[in-house]
Short mmCIF file of C-alpha atoms and ligand atoms in Angstrom, two decimals:
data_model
loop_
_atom_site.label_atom_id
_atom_site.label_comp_id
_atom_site.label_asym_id
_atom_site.label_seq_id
_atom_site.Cartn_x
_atom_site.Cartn_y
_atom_site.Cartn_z
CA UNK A 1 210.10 237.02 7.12
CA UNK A 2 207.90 235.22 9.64
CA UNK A 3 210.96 233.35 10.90
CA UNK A 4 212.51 236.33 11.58
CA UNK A 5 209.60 238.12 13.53
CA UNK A 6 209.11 235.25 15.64
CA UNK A 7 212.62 235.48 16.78
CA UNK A 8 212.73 238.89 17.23
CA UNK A 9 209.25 238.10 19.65
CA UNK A 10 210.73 235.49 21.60
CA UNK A 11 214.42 237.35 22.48
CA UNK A 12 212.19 240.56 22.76
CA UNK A 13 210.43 238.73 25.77
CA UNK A 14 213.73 236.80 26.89
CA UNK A 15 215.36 240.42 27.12
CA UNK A 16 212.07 241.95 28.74
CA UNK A 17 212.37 245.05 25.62
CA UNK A 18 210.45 247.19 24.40
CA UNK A 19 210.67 248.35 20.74
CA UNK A 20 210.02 251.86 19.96
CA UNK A 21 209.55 253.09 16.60
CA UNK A 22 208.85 256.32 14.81
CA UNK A 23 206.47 256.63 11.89
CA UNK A 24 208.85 257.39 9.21
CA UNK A 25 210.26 253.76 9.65
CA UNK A 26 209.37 251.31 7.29
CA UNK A 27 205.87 249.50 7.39
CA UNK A 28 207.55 246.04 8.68
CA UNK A 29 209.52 248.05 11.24
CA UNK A 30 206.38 249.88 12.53
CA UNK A 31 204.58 246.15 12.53
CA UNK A 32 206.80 244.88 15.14
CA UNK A 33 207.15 247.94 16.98
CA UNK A 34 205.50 248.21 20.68
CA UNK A 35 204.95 251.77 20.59
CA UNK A 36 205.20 254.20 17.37
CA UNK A 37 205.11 257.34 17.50
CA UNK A 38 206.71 260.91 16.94
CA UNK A 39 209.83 262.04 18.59
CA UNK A 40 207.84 263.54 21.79
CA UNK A 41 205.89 261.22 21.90
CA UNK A 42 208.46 258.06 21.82
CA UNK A 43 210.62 260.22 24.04
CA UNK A 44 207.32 259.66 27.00
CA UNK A 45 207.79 256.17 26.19
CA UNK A 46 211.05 256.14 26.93
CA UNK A 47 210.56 258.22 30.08
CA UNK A 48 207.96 256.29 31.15
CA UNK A 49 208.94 252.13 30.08
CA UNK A 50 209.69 249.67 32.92
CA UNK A 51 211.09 247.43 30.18
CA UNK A 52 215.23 246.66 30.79
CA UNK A 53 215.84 247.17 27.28
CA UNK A 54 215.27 249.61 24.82
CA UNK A 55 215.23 249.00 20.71
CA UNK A 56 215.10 252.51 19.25
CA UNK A 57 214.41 252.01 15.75
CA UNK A 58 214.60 255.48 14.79
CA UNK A 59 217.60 258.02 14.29
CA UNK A 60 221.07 258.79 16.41
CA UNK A 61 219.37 261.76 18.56
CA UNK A 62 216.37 260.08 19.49
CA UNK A 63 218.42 256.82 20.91
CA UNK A 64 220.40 259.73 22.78
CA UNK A 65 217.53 260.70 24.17
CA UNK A 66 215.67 257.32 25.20
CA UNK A 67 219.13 256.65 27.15
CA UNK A 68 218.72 260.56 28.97
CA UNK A 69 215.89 259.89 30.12
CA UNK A 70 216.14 256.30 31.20
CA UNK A 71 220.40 255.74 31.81
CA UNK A 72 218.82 252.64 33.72
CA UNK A 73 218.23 250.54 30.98
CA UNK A 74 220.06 249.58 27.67
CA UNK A 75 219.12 251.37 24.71
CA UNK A 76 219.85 250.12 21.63
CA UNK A 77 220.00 251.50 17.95
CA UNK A 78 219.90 248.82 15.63
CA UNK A 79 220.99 250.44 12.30
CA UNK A 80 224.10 252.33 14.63
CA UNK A 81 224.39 254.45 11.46
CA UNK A 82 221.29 256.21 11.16
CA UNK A 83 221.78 260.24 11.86
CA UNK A 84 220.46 263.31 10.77
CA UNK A 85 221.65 266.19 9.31
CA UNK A 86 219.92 269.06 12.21
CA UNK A 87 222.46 266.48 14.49
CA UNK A 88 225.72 268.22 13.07
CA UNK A 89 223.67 272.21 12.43
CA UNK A 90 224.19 273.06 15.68
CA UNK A 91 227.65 271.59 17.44
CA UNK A 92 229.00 272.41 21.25
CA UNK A 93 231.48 275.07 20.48
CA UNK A 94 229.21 276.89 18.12
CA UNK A 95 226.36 277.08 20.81
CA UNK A 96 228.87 277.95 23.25
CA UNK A 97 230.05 280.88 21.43
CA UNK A 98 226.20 281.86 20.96
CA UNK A 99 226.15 281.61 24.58
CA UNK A 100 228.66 284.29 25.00
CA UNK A 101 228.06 286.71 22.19
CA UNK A 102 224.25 286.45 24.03
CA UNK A 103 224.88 286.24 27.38
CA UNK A 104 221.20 287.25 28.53
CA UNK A 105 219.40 284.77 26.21
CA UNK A 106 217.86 281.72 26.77
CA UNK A 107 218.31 278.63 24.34
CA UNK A 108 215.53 276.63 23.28
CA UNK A 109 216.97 273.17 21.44
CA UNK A 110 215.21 271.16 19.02
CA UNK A 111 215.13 266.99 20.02
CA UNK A 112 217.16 266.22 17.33
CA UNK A 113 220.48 268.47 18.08
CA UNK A 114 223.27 266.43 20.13
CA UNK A 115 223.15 265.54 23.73
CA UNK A 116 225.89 267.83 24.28
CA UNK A 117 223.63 270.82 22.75
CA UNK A 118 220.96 269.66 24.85
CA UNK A 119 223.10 270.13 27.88
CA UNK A 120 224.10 273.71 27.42
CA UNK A 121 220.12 274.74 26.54
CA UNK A 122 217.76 275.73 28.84
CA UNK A 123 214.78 273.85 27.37
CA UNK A 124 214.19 270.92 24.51
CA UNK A 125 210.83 270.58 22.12
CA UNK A 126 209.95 268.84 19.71
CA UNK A 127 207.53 270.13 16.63
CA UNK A 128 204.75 269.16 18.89
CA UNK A 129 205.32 271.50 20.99
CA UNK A 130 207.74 274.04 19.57
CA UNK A 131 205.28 276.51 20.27
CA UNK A 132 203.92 275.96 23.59
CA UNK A 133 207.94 275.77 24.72
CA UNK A 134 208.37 279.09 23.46
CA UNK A 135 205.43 280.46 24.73
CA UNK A 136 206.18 279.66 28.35
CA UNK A 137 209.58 281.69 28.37
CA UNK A 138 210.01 285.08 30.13
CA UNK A 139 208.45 287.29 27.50
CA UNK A 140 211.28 289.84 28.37
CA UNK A 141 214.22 287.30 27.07
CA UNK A 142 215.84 286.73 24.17
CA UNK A 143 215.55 283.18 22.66
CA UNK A 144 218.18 281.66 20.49
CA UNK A 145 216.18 278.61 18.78
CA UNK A 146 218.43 275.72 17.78
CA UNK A 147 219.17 274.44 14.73
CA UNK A 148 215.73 274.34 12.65
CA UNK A 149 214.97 277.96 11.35
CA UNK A 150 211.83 276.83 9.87
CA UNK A 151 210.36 275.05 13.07
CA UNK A 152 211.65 278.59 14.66
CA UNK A 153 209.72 280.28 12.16
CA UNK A 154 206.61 278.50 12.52
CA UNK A 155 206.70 278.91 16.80
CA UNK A 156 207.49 282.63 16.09
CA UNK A 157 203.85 282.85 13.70
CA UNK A 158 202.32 281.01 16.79
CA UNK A 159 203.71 282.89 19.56
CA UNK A 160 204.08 286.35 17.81
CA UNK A 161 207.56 286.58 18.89
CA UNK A 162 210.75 287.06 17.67
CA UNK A 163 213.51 284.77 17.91
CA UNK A 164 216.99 284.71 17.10
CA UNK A 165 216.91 281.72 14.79
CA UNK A 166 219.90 279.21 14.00
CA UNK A 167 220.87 278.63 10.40
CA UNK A 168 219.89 274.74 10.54
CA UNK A 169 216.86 272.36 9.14
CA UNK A 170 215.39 269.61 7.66
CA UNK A 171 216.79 268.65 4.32
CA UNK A 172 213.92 266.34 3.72
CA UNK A 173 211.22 268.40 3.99
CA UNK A 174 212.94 271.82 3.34
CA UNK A 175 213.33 271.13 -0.03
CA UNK A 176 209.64 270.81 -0.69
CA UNK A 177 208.55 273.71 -2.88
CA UNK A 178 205.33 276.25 -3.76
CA UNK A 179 205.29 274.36 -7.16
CA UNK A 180 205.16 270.66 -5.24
CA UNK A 181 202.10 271.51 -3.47
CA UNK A 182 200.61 273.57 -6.35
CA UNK A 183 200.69 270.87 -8.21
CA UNK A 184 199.41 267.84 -6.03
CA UNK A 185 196.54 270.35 -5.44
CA UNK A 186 195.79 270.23 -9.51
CA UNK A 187 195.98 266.43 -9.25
CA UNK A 188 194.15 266.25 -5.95
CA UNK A 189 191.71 268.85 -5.70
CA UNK A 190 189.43 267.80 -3.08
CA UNK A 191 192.33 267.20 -0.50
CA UNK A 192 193.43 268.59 2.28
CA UNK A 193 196.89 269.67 2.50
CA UNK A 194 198.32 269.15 6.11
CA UNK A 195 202.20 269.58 6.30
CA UNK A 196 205.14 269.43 8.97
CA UNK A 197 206.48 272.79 10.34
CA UNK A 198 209.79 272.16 9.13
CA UNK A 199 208.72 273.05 5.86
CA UNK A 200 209.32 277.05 4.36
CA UNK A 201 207.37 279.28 5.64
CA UNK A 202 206.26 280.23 1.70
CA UNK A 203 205.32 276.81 1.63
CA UNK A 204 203.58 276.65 4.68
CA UNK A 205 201.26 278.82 3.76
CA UNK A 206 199.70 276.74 1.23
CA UNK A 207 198.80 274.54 4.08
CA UNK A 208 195.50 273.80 5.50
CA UNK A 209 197.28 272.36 8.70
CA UNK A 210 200.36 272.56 10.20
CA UNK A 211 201.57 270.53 12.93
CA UNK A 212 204.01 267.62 13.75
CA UNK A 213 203.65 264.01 12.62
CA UNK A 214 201.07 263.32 15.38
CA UNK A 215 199.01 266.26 14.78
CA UNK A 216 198.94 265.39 11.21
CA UNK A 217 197.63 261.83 12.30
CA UNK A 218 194.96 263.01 14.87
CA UNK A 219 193.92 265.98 12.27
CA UNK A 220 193.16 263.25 10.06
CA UNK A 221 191.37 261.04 11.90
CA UNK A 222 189.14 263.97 13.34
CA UNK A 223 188.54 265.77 10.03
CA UNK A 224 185.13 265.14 7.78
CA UNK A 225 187.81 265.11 5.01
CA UNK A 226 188.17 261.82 3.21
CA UNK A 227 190.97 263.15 0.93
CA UNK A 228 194.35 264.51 2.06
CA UNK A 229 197.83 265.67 0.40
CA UNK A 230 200.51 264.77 3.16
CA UNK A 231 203.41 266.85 3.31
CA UNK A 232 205.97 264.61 5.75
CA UNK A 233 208.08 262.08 5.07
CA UNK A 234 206.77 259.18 3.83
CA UNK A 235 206.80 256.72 6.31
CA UNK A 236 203.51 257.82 7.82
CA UNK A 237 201.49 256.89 4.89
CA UNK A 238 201.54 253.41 6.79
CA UNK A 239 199.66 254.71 9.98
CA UNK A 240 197.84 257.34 8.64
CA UNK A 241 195.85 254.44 6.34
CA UNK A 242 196.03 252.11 9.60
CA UNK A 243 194.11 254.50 11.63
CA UNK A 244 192.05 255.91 8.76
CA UNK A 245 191.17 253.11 6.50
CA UNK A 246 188.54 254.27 5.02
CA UNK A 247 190.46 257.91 3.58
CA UNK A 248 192.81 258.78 0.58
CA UNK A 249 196.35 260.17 1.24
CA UNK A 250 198.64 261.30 -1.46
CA UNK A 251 202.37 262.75 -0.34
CA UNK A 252 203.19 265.71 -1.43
CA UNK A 253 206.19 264.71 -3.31
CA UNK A 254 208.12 261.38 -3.77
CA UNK A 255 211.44 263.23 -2.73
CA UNK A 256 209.53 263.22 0.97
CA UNK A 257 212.07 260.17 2.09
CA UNK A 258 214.64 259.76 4.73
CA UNK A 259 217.30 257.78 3.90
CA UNK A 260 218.34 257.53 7.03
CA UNK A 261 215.23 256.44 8.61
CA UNK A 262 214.92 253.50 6.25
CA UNK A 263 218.43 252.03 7.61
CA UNK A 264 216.70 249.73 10.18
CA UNK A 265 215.60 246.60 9.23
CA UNK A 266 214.12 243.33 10.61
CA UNK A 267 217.38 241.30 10.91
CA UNK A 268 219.44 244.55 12.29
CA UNK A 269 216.76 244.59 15.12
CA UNK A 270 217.27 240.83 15.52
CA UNK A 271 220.73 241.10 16.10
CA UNK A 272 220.37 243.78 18.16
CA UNK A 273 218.30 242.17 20.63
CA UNK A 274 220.85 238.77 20.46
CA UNK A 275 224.31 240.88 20.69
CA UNK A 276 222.99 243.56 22.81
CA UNK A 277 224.83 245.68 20.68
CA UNK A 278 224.79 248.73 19.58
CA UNK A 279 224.68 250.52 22.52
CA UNK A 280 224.46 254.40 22.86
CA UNK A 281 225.24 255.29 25.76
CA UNK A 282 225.79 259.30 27.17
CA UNK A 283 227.72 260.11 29.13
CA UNK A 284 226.91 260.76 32.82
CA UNK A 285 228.23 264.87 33.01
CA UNK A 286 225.87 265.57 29.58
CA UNK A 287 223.53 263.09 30.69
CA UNK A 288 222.33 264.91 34.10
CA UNK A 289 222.68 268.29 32.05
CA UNK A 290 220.46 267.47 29.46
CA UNK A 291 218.20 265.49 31.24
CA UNK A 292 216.97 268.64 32.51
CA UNK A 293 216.36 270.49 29.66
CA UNK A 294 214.23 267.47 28.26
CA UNK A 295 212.27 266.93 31.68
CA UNK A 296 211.26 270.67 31.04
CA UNK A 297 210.20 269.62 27.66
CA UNK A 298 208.60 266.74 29.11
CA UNK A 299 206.42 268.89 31.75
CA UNK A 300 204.82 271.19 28.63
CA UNK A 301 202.33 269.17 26.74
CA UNK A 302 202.77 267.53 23.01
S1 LIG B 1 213.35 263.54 8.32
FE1 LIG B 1 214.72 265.31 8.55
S2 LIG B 1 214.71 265.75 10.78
FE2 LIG B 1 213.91 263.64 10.49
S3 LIG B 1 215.72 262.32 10.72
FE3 LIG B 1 215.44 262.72 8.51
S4 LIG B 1 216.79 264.50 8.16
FE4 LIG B 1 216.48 264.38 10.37
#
């Protein structure tokens, strides 16, 4: 395994890349990684690199998006099969047709639908800031929220607002149940139970905090807590107990794993940085079309 890091260290500088990972990678993935992070916050990293390359090791959408926001540079996805099922929820015709049975509202898009979704939306957001997206639209609009209806949920609880919500979500962590956290709370009593809005909303409320994969980190390091029940996907067990040494986390339930997150490895990213390949690439008509909508996203705070 050394061999193979040291390789992927020396074309990483020969290339001048930059490897971006999110947390729900595997632990030798996020080791190698320049920057981890959650999807807006890897998408400022992508915004904001001066590298020439860019090694997503993440998911389809969010290699769409590093290449949106920087078309300049090569962006790479090293396991070229890695999607995710809000990526097919919410398809071009289907928003189109939204588009005309609501001509008057405005469409708020999750990161994770396709670039061509983005295009047609007014705004992106991630679960970092779902909320705050929602909350700076015209008050007097409708807003059609794209795909997750349990992130749309969550933003409506926060904004006290009704939207009209898409149909999509999470499979991951929408099949967590009332039962799975009543019963890590038996096992763990003393812990803290801080979960991802696109849980249910029954299930939600069994939370102590709710917030995206980088609120869940900072809550944790802030809290006087030493004990915590994660309810996220599993990968970020590894930075929660990098950043927080010294506490206990227990996920929620074992089914809390992406598949499709754990398709990158070490040697995919090695030959990704030799070949150059694969490439996603958008292309240029979507790309300055949804480049807006995720600059907006960009300008309203994680
Ligand atoms: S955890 Fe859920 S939202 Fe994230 S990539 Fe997997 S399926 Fe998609």
């Amino acid at each position: 395994m050394e061999d193979i890091i040291d390789e992927i260290m020396r074309l990483k500088k020969e290339r001048n890349a930059i490897i971006l990972a999110h947390v729900y990678q595997p632990e030798e993935i996020q080791e190698i990684a320049d920057f981890t992070g959650d999807s807006y916050g890897l998408s400022r990293q992508a915004a904001e690199t001066d590298a020439d390359v860019i090694v997503f090791a993440g998911v389809r959408f969010m290699a769409e998006t590093a290449n949106i926001l920087s078309p300049d540079k090569i962006t790479l996805l090293p396991a070229a099969d890695a999607g995710c099922q809000m990526f097919t929820d919410a398809i071009e015709g289907q928003v189109r047709q939204a588009k005309i049975d609501n001509p008057h509202a405005l469409i708020v898009s999750y990161v994770n639908t396709p670039a061509s979704v983005k295009a047609m939306s007014d705004i992106c957001c991630t679960s970092s800031n779902a909320a705050a997206v929602v909350d700076s639209l015209p008050k007097d609009k409708e807003v059609i929220f794209v795909p997750d209806r349990n992130l749309a949920s969550w933003a409506e609880e926060q904004c006290n607002r009704t939207l009209l919500k898409w149909q999509g979500g999470c499979p991951i962590h929408g099949m967590l149940t009332v039962t799975d956290i009543r019963m890590a709370k038996i096992k763990y009593p003393n812990a803290l139970v801080l979960m991802h809005p696109e849980c249910r909303a029954e299930v939600r409320e069994l939370a102590d905090y709710v917030g995206s994969t980088s609120g869940i980190i900072k809550y944790a390091e802030k809290s006087e807590a030493t004990e915590f029940i994660i309810a996220t996907e599993e990968g970020v067990l590894y930075e929660l107990s990098e950043r927080c040494p010294n506490k206990q986390f227990h996920l929620a339930s074992r089914r809390l794993l992406c598949t499709n997150m754990k398709k990158t490895t070490l040697e995919k990213v090695r030959d990704a940085l030799k070949t150059l390949e694969p490439r996603v690439i958008v292309p240029d008509e979507i790309r300055e079309r949804s480049a807006a909508a995720l600059e907006k996203m960009l300008a309203i705070k994680g």
